[in-house]
Amino acid sequence: MIPNRLLPVLCGFGIAACASASAVPFTEQGAEQQQILRDVTGAQPPGQLSGRFLHITDFHLDTYYKPGTAVERVCHRDKGAAGPLGAQGTECDSPEALIDETFRWIEDNLKGKIDFVLWTGDSARHDNDERKPRTASEIIDLNEILATKFIDVFEDKETPRGLSIPIIPTIGNNDIMPHNIFKEGPNRWTRRFTEVWARFIPEHQRHTFEEGGWFLSEVIPNKLAAVSLNTMYFYESNSAVDGCAAKSEPGYEHMEWLRIQLELLRERNMKAILIGHVPPARAGTKRNWDESCWQKYTLFLNRFRDVVVGSVYGHMNIDHFMLQDSHDVDILAANENAQDNPDFLVQSRSTYLNSLRENWAEMPSPPADMSFDNWSDSELVDAAGGALGKKERRFFDKIGGPWAERYSVSLVSPSVVPNYFPTLRVIEYNTTGLEGVPLWADSPYSDDSVESVTLDDESDELDEQVQKKKKGKKGKKGKKKKPHFKVPEHPSPTAPPGPAYSHQTMTWLSCAQYFANLTSLYGGTSEGEDTAASNINLYTIEYDTRTDKIYKMKDLTVRSYFELAKRISNRNPRKSDILPQDTEPFFPSTPTKEESTQEDAAPLAGGKKNRNRKKHKNRVWRTFLNRAFVGYLSGDELDEVESEN
Ligand SMILES: *[C@@H]1O[C@H](CO)[C@@H](O)[C@H](O)[C@H]1NC(C)=O
Ligand SMILES: *[C@@H]1O[C@H](CO)[C@@H](O)[C@H](O)[C@H]1NC(C)=O
Ligand SMILES: *[C@@H]1O[C@H](CO)[C@@H](O)[C@H](O)[C@H]1NC(C)=O
């Protein structure tokens, strides 16, 4: 099962396949692999968009990583099981070999087939070895190595910018020192990253970036912008700043900038994708962001629902999504300083996932006999053309209409660093109507400045603040009772719902999640198995929402995620969402002693065992959990996660 070109990396570490696999040339694509890659076959004709982009996150490159060392020593020393391409399921960071192979895979499989890259931070290793404390220059070096690898893959000297597609980076909480702590800009980090990312940050945005670590890039000129948020200013664990409510805070300024950008984009009839490192997780006792920042973000996503196509994050290393509920927005509350949540750092991932599920269970449920398929995109009529009944109307009222506009969605991709297995994802979007538009690669830098439309008094206000700050006149912290920021307008009442809500150009259609099964790669042929398939690539499809029989997502609209969340949280799932019980269990697991005795005694009676069994019934929830951990956990381990609540 080992791709030939990986052999030099893998051999010498006692991997049995090395001896036998080397005979198969890697150019021979197995049928299985062709099937797996059908999603990204066919480069677009030159000069056309492909309708796909790559989201990749949390590389955590560690140049001290040494194969054969102990995972307890973060794969730096002593003898142990650290594999040549990373130690899956551990806290070790990524060896350069994994990073190299990942980029090689991207070059072989995605180059020429994607329109842009969203790269959501944490490229440097963790500061988790007291014998090798990180230094500022090491962090910058690691980031430079990664920036260079992107440039090497996507370099195109014949285009005005020297790159074939735009790469949009953002700062992670481990890309700075000490980790999590990021002061108001400009600071040494914003300055250094301006240099490291000089090829990625549009020229006229460099000043903005140096000031605050945020920027915007028109990934499809005049059509679509990627907005790179500096989530360090929203991050609850960043003790150098204090949320988004007080005017003196960089988080406040960041939100003002974001609001103005979204207004400008709306004026220009453009759409936006938001990206950041730390996602706005807010479930159970977990609060990634300061509450005042979460409030503004949720408010903006709701008000700019005609502009924002979607948002992607990293940091948490588990595959999941979150729904922001605009009914949770309370502008005055947003002004108060949020509570610290010292608990959340130790709160386990499974507790968090269970809290998410509880939140989703509390969202309005569709009437029992209503299938989401009956929702018409254009009117409140069912698929058969009949007007909706009272119950349906009431339900729609609760969720903000047939497109669930009450909510917005943030997607979190798992990491390259193999906390579980290395991953990356390719998202497909609708490019109907964008045939022949000028591409980023063909637009000279000077074209970027089209966006300098002035926004009368608001931008003046922002400018004033910036000026004040420069003079060092800081406002008083947290004193004001009334929020002082402009609440953005709703979309025009005649505007159609945005691409995050209803099918149109830019709407996200599907997500193909790729992963590298290092377990299989390291051990697959150790028992002399057939090596015919030894030329597979490092990353293969874990699941693709386009064909997935369990999620059954027609697209990646908010409504589709709302529906999925309701199915995941349903404790009385509809028939097709129930784990098959008569046949083999979906995920085999050994019952505990107690369970099996009860089972024998009273196979169908009530009591504790039945409650347990009920929890295991929903296979959408089970699949969601399995995927959260990239398929790494065993059935028993998943049982544990499930039984946590
Ligand atoms: C929705 O569709 C399902 C089948 O897809 C049908 O059984 C049901 O009656 C429909 N409901 C309404 C309200 O039209
Ligand atoms: C893409 O958008 C166009 C309108 O812009 C729409 O007619 C079409 O159905 C969409 N395609 C898909 C696959 O959703
Ligand atoms: C990874 O590979 C191992 C060994 O071949 C296999 O047992 C396991 O099921 C695979 N995991 C996934 C998620 O495919």
XYZ file of C-alpha atoms in Angstrom, residues 64-602:
539
model
C 13.088 18.531 15.290
C 10.785 15.607 14.538
C 12.809 12.402 14.302
C 11.342 9.131 13.058
C 11.865 6.281 15.494
C 11.713 8.473 18.594
C 9.224 8.320 21.449
C 5.833 9.942 21.079
C 6.002 10.691 24.818
C 8.980 12.885 23.978
C 6.942 14.686 21.309
C 8.884 12.670 18.715
C 12.133 14.470 19.447
C 14.227 11.843 21.264
C 14.481 8.409 22.918
C 13.445 5.264 21.106
C 9.831 4.894 20.095
C 7.175 4.504 17.468
C 7.296 7.867 15.676
C 6.634 7.069 12.024
C 8.507 8.650 9.110
C 5.479 10.668 7.963
C 4.186 11.563 11.400
C 2.819 9.904 14.516
C -0.911 9.536 13.979
C -3.155 9.902 16.987
C -0.527 11.671 19.100
C 0.413 15.184 20.143
C 3.570 15.089 18.046
C 3.861 17.746 15.364
C 4.514 17.172 11.649
C 7.851 16.019 10.237
C 9.017 17.853 7.151
C 8.568 14.624 5.179
C 4.813 14.818 5.757
C 4.732 18.454 4.699
C 6.766 17.668 1.572
C 4.559 14.741 0.619
C 1.450 16.839 1.235
C 2.677 19.508 -1.156
C 3.697 16.893 -3.656
C 0.200 15.492 -3.478
C -1.270 18.949 -3.968
C 0.977 19.526 -6.971
C 0.087 16.181 -8.550
C -3.616 16.238 -7.812
C -4.844 19.784 -7.364
C -2.555 22.078 -9.299
C -4.449 23.553 -12.230
C -7.715 22.294 -10.774
C -8.394 24.811 -8.029
C -9.009 28.571 -8.051
C -7.483 29.594 -4.724
C -6.126 28.275 -1.445
C -7.426 29.148 2.011
C -4.694 28.436 4.540
C -5.860 28.954 8.071
C -2.742 29.130 10.173
C -0.702 27.338 12.810
C 2.146 26.455 10.524
C 4.741 26.355 13.313
C 5.198 23.543 15.821
C 3.810 23.730 19.344
C 5.905 24.977 22.211
C 5.689 21.605 23.917
C 9.291 20.599 24.582
C 11.006 22.437 27.397
C 14.343 21.154 26.132
C 13.730 22.863 22.848
C 11.871 26.077 23.552
C 10.699 27.900 20.463
C 12.307 31.112 19.348
C 10.749 33.943 17.384
C 13.070 33.354 14.472
C 12.248 29.640 14.404
C 8.530 30.464 14.174
C 9.152 32.840 11.293
C 11.456 30.324 9.608
C 8.824 27.585 9.789
C 6.269 29.949 8.292
C 8.734 30.917 5.608
C 9.318 27.266 4.721
C 5.572 26.784 4.236
C 5.109 29.991 2.263
C 7.940 28.879 -0.013
C 6.353 25.486 -0.558
C 3.101 27.127 -1.656
C 5.056 29.417 -3.973
C 7.002 26.481 -5.421
C 3.808 24.621 -6.272
C 1.833 27.557 -7.654
C 4.605 29.665 -9.171
C 3.864 30.893 -12.684
C 6.424 33.358 -13.919
C 4.327 34.237 -16.934
C 1.589 35.908 -14.922
C 1.777 39.461 -13.591
C 1.945 38.297 -9.973
C 4.136 35.297 -10.551
C 1.596 32.893 -9.060
C -1.097 30.951 -10.869
C -3.665 31.315 -8.056
C -4.044 33.404 -4.901
C -3.056 31.897 -1.542
C -4.800 33.407 1.476
C -2.994 32.880 4.795
C -3.969 33.904 8.320
C -2.149 34.004 11.669
C -2.603 31.090 14.066
C -2.192 31.146 17.833
C 1.000 29.078 17.489
C 2.483 31.337 14.816
C 3.375 33.896 17.463
C 5.322 33.968 20.716
C 4.412 33.394 23.439
C 1.611 31.392 21.860
C -1.880 32.967 22.096
C -0.506 36.395 23.028
C -0.893 38.967 20.291
C -0.741 42.665 21.035
C -2.231 45.529 19.164
C -0.497 46.217 15.847
C 1.698 47.218 14.303
C 4.010 44.846 16.122
C 6.963 42.679 15.230
C 4.677 39.830 14.143
C 2.536 41.847 11.788
C 5.738 43.334 10.355
C 7.450 39.997 9.878
C 4.394 38.315 8.401
C 3.974 41.207 5.977
C 7.353 40.152 4.620
C 6.813 36.390 4.796
C 3.477 36.695 2.997
C 4.520 39.436 0.577
C 3.435 37.292 -2.375
C 0.015 36.611 -0.856
C -1.088 39.946 0.599
C -2.157 42.380 -2.138
C 0.169 45.346 -2.265
C -2.383 47.943 -1.274
C -3.434 45.792 1.711
C 0.011 45.489 3.205
C -0.345 48.612 5.242
C -3.660 47.376 6.668
C -2.070 44.045 7.433
C 0.864 45.601 9.184
C -1.511 47.644 11.306
C -3.711 44.772 12.413
C -2.820 41.440 10.851
C -5.953 41.316 8.726
C -6.437 41.816 4.987
C -8.612 41.140 2.001
C -7.792 39.627 -1.360
C -9.988 39.582 -4.431
C -9.608 35.943 -5.358
C -11.921 36.493 -8.318
C -11.364 40.159 -9.169
C -14.524 42.238 -8.836
C -16.545 39.140 -7.935
C -15.285 37.362 -4.851
C -13.048 38.440 -1.977
C -11.429 36.300 0.686
C -11.311 38.185 3.963
C -8.497 37.029 6.225
C -9.513 37.739 9.819
C -6.977 38.054 12.596
C -8.826 35.918 15.118
C -6.071 36.526 17.669
C -7.972 39.702 18.570
C -11.156 37.738 19.179
C -9.493 34.852 20.957
C -10.471 34.453 24.572
C -7.026 33.083 25.470
C -5.206 36.160 24.207
C -4.730 38.037 27.460
C -3.077 40.978 25.714
C -6.408 42.198 24.346
C -9.969 42.408 25.589
C -12.669 41.662 23.063
C -14.489 43.785 20.528
C -16.662 46.108 22.621
C -14.313 48.870 23.736
C -13.187 51.311 21.091
C -9.629 51.134 22.332
C -9.373 47.432 21.548
C -7.875 46.092 18.310
C -10.821 43.661 18.180
C -13.187 46.633 17.962
C -11.162 48.159 15.186
C -11.022 44.820 13.387
C -14.807 44.490 13.477
C -15.209 48.052 12.199
C -12.874 47.264 9.334
C -14.789 44.059 8.594
C -18.121 45.885 8.594
C -16.830 48.522 6.200
C -15.293 45.909 3.890
C -18.568 44.004 3.739
C -20.435 47.231 3.015
C -18.033 48.051 0.212
C -18.355 44.567 -1.207
C -22.131 44.819 -1.038
C -21.987 48.126 -2.896
C -19.870 46.536 -5.596
C -22.191 43.556 -5.792
C -19.374 41.248 -4.727
C -19.373 38.241 -2.418
C -17.041 37.356 0.450
C -15.534 34.293 2.082
C -14.315 34.799 5.639
C -11.345 32.852 6.905
C -9.614 32.697 10.264
C -7.642 30.415 12.516
C -9.650 30.169 15.745
C -13.308 29.430 14.958
C -16.197 31.078 16.800
C -16.984 27.937 18.814
C -19.583 28.582 21.492
C -21.228 25.489 22.956
C -21.621 24.228 26.493
C -18.985 26.038 28.526
C -16.706 26.433 25.548
C -16.120 29.939 24.256
C -13.268 30.301 21.780
C -13.967 33.970 21.209
C -14.660 36.794 23.536
C -18.441 37.083 23.697
C -18.456 40.664 22.394
C -16.603 39.539 19.252
C -18.916 36.574 18.766
C -21.886 38.912 19.045
C -20.628 41.269 16.371
C -19.579 38.433 14.082
C -22.974 36.775 14.339
C -24.715 40.102 13.816
C -22.587 40.880 10.754
C -23.080 37.459 9.219
C -26.805 37.920 9.602
C -26.895 41.472 8.269
C -24.529 40.689 5.404
C -26.219 37.428 4.517
C -26.459 38.662 0.938
C -22.650 39.029 0.796
C -20.976 36.278 2.831
C -20.808 32.971 0.987
C -19.262 30.995 3.815
C -16.476 30.916 6.364
C -13.698 28.438 7.150
C -11.510 27.902 10.194
C -8.921 25.555 11.667
C -7.382 25.351 15.140
C -9.623 22.699 16.688
C -8.312 19.792 14.585
C -11.707 18.109 14.554
C -13.955 18.025 11.526
C -17.206 19.805 12.351
C -19.294 22.904 11.771
C -21.119 25.420 13.881
C -24.295 27.395 13.422
C -24.451 30.966 14.709
C -27.950 31.931 15.768
C -28.765 35.589 15.149
C -31.395 35.380 17.918
C -28.500 35.082 20.363
C -27.312 38.533 19.383
C -27.867 41.121 22.066
C -26.047 44.298 21.186
C -26.027 45.752 24.672
C -24.775 42.552 26.205
C -22.031 42.623 23.623
C -20.693 45.708 25.266
C -20.137 44.056 28.573
C -16.927 42.266 29.074
C -17.378 38.576 28.554
C -16.642 36.176 31.358
C -13.445 34.293 31.328
C -13.964 30.608 30.929
C -10.983 29.011 32.557
C -12.665 25.640 32.132
C -12.767 25.500 28.429
C -9.151 24.731 27.854
C -9.384 21.439 29.656
C -12.818 20.645 28.355
C -12.524 17.639 26.137
C -13.379 17.553 22.500
C -16.078 15.012 23.089
C -17.808 17.116 25.729
C -17.743 19.963 23.271
C -19.251 17.853 20.481
C -21.972 16.660 22.815
C -22.737 20.274 23.765
C -22.991 21.188 20.110
C -25.475 18.417 19.653
C -27.534 19.640 22.586
C -27.638 23.128 21.102
C -28.778 21.730 17.803
C -31.500 19.709 19.500
C -32.889 22.981 20.858
C -33.199 24.572 17.438
C -36.742 24.540 16.026
C -37.718 21.163 14.607
C -39.571 20.805 11.362
C -43.132 19.435 11.598
C -43.046 15.651 11.844
C -44.323 14.894 8.358
C -42.310 17.557 6.640
C -39.429 16.477 4.492
C -36.777 19.087 3.876
C -36.940 18.049 0.257
C -40.321 19.673 0.007
C -38.913 23.115 0.625
C -39.122 25.147 -2.470
C -36.321 27.554 -3.169
C -38.519 30.276 -4.458
C -41.753 30.245 -2.535
C -43.424 28.920 0.518
C -44.946 26.071 -1.368
C -44.247 22.390 -1.160
C -42.712 20.353 -3.919
C -46.099 19.440 -5.299
C -46.963 23.109 -5.654
C -49.471 23.219 -2.794
C -49.446 26.067 -0.291
C -47.852 25.223 3.043
C -49.923 24.458 6.088
C -49.923 26.403 9.327
C -47.345 24.194 10.990
C -44.887 24.629 8.162
C -45.359 28.373 8.098
C -44.824 28.597 11.819
C -41.663 26.568 11.478
C -40.349 28.808 8.710
C -41.138 31.861 10.800
C -38.987 30.442 13.556
C -35.940 29.749 11.420
C -35.985 32.976 9.431
C -37.874 31.794 6.354
C -37.441 28.855 4.019
C -33.681 29.441 3.754
C -33.080 29.422 7.502
C -31.707 32.960 7.378
C -31.803 33.150 11.146
C -28.554 31.137 11.107
C -25.092 31.325 9.642
C -22.478 28.583 9.369
C -18.748 28.301 10.103
C -16.866 25.251 8.844
C -13.889 23.759 10.670
C -11.459 21.497 8.832
C -9.305 18.987 10.672
C -5.553 19.493 10.521
C -2.578 18.324 8.511
C -0.797 17.572 11.787
C -1.866 13.992 12.561
C -3.654 14.432 15.868
C -5.741 11.782 14.142
C -4.885 11.464 10.433
C -3.543 14.245 8.187
C -6.313 15.909 6.198
C -7.176 18.585 3.685
C -10.413 19.475 1.919
C -11.564 20.626 -1.481
C -14.764 22.650 -1.678
C -16.739 22.985 -4.894
C -18.684 26.121 -5.711
C -21.008 27.268 -8.442
C -19.286 29.215 -11.231
C -22.303 29.557 -13.505
C -22.172 33.012 -15.041
C -18.465 33.449 -14.317
C -17.332 32.035 -17.640
C -14.694 34.261 -19.139
C -14.297 36.634 -16.161
C -10.781 37.991 -15.703
C -8.841 35.767 -13.330
C -6.662 36.803 -10.421
C -3.560 35.495 -12.161
C -4.129 37.733 -15.149
C -4.841 40.921 -13.231
C -1.903 43.173 -12.502
C -1.532 44.422 -8.935
C -2.694 47.906 -9.806
C -6.178 46.562 -10.521
C -6.678 45.887 -6.835
C -7.158 49.511 -6.089
C -10.593 49.557 -7.757
C -11.986 48.898 -4.349
C -11.038 52.231 -2.832
C -14.614 53.538 -2.860
C -14.958 56.036 -0.039
C -17.601 55.456 2.560
C -18.295 59.001 3.836
C -18.582 59.474 7.582
C -18.106 55.868 8.651
C -14.690 55.462 7.211
C -13.837 58.889 8.561
C -14.794 57.636 11.970
C -12.560 54.647 11.529
C -9.774 56.842 10.282
C -10.157 59.049 13.307
C -9.746 56.090 15.572
C -6.708 54.950 13.735
C -5.246 58.440 14.014
C -6.020 58.646 17.708
C -4.424 55.328 18.318
C -1.311 56.414 16.538
C -1.057 59.422 18.794
C -1.387 57.093 21.729
C -4.620 58.616 23.046
C -6.387 55.504 24.165
C -10.031 55.527 25.125
C -10.947 54.350 28.593
C -11.338 50.611 28.761
C -14.755 49.028 29.202
C -16.323 52.174 30.659
C -18.978 52.923 28.061
C -22.392 51.414 28.587
C -23.807 51.990 25.118
C -22.217 50.203 22.204
C -20.710 52.663 19.854
C -20.612 51.136 16.465
C -22.805 51.324 13.458
C -25.187 48.410 13.217
C -25.128 47.420 9.550
C -28.253 47.427 7.428
C -30.109 44.297 6.425
C -29.926 43.377 2.751
C -32.303 45.311 0.592
C -35.760 43.722 0.963
C -35.858 43.127 -2.766
C -32.471 41.362 -2.808
C -32.646 37.615 -3.294
C -31.254 35.465 -0.456
C -27.460 35.253 -0.571
C -25.377 32.409 -2.023
C -24.966 30.899 1.444
C -28.728 30.382 1.504
C -30.134 29.743 -1.951
C -28.658 28.167 -5.067
C -26.841 30.659 -7.236
C -23.429 31.645 -8.531
C -20.785 31.220 -5.756
C -22.937 28.856 -3.690
C -20.813 26.128 -2.105
C -21.906 22.833 -3.554
C -19.877 20.087 -1.923
C -16.898 19.269 0.235
C -14.484 16.426 -0.463
C -12.566 15.543 2.685
C -9.198 13.881 2.014
C -7.098 12.044 4.569
C -3.865 10.100 4.760
C -4.287 6.821 6.595
C -0.829 6.585 8.107
C -1.749 3.374 9.903
C -2.437 1.696 6.616
C 0.608 3.276 5.022
C 2.943 2.052 7.749
C 1.482 -1.376 8.243
C -0.586 -2.248 5.224
C 1.605 -4.859 3.611
C 3.441 -6.222 6.595
C 1.769 -9.602 6.223
C 2.765 -10.036 2.634
C -0.487 -8.723 1.216
C -0.906 -8.098 -2.446
C 1.169 -5.090 -3.386
C -0.652 -4.372 -6.627
C -2.174 -1.266 -5.087
C 1.135 -0.024 -3.771
C 1.015 3.065 -5.930
C -1.809 4.831 -4.146
C -1.371 8.455 -3.281
C -0.866 9.743 0.207
C -4.300 11.383 0.495
C -7.507 9.607 -0.417
C -11.147 10.544 -0.050
C -12.547 10.101 3.436
C -15.962 11.285 2.344
C -17.433 13.546 -0.294
C -20.697 15.298 0.538
C -21.678 15.047 -3.103
C -22.000 11.285 -2.933
C -22.249 10.686 0.803
C -25.152 8.397 1.639
C -25.370 9.378 5.284
C -25.122 13.173 5.320
C -27.055 13.369 2.034
C -26.268 17.050 1.596
C -27.614 18.521 -1.607
C -25.253 21.465 -1.216
C -23.413 23.351 1.539
C -26.044 26.026 2.117
C -26.997 27.081 5.630
C -30.260 25.227 5.240
C -28.414 22.020 4.403
C -26.290 22.389 7.539
C -29.357 23.249 9.568
C -31.031 20.101 8.356
C -27.923 18.028 9.022
C -27.644 19.484 12.533
C -31.263 18.569 13.224
C -30.676 15.036 11.983
C -27.509 14.696 14.054
C -29.277 15.887 17.175
C -32.430 13.868 16.713
C -32.907 11.323 19.478
C -35.766 9.775 17.582
C -34.213 9.601 14.155
C -36.287 8.874 11.116
C -35.981 5.367 9.735
C -33.241 5.987 7.225
C -31.088 7.611 9.926
C -31.237 4.673 12.305
C -28.306 2.342 12.691
C -29.226 -0.992 11.214
C -29.696 -3.321 14.190
C -30.786 -6.578 12.647
C -27.724 -6.781 10.529
C -24.194 -6.118 11.609
C -23.680 -3.040 13.722
C -22.615 -0.019 11.750
C -19.537 0.326 13.913
C -18.902 -2.986 15.656
C -18.171 -2.666 19.343
C -17.863 -5.080 22.227
C -20.517 -4.572 24.874
C -19.337 -4.052 28.435
C -19.871 -6.939 30.860
C -22.816 -5.232 32.443
C -24.424 -4.568 29.111
C -24.058 -8.099 27.861
C -25.559 -9.679 30.966
C -28.505 -7.335 30.769
C -28.844 -8.114 27.136
C -29.103 -11.812 27.885
C -31.562 -11.289 30.707
C -34.002 -8.985 29.003
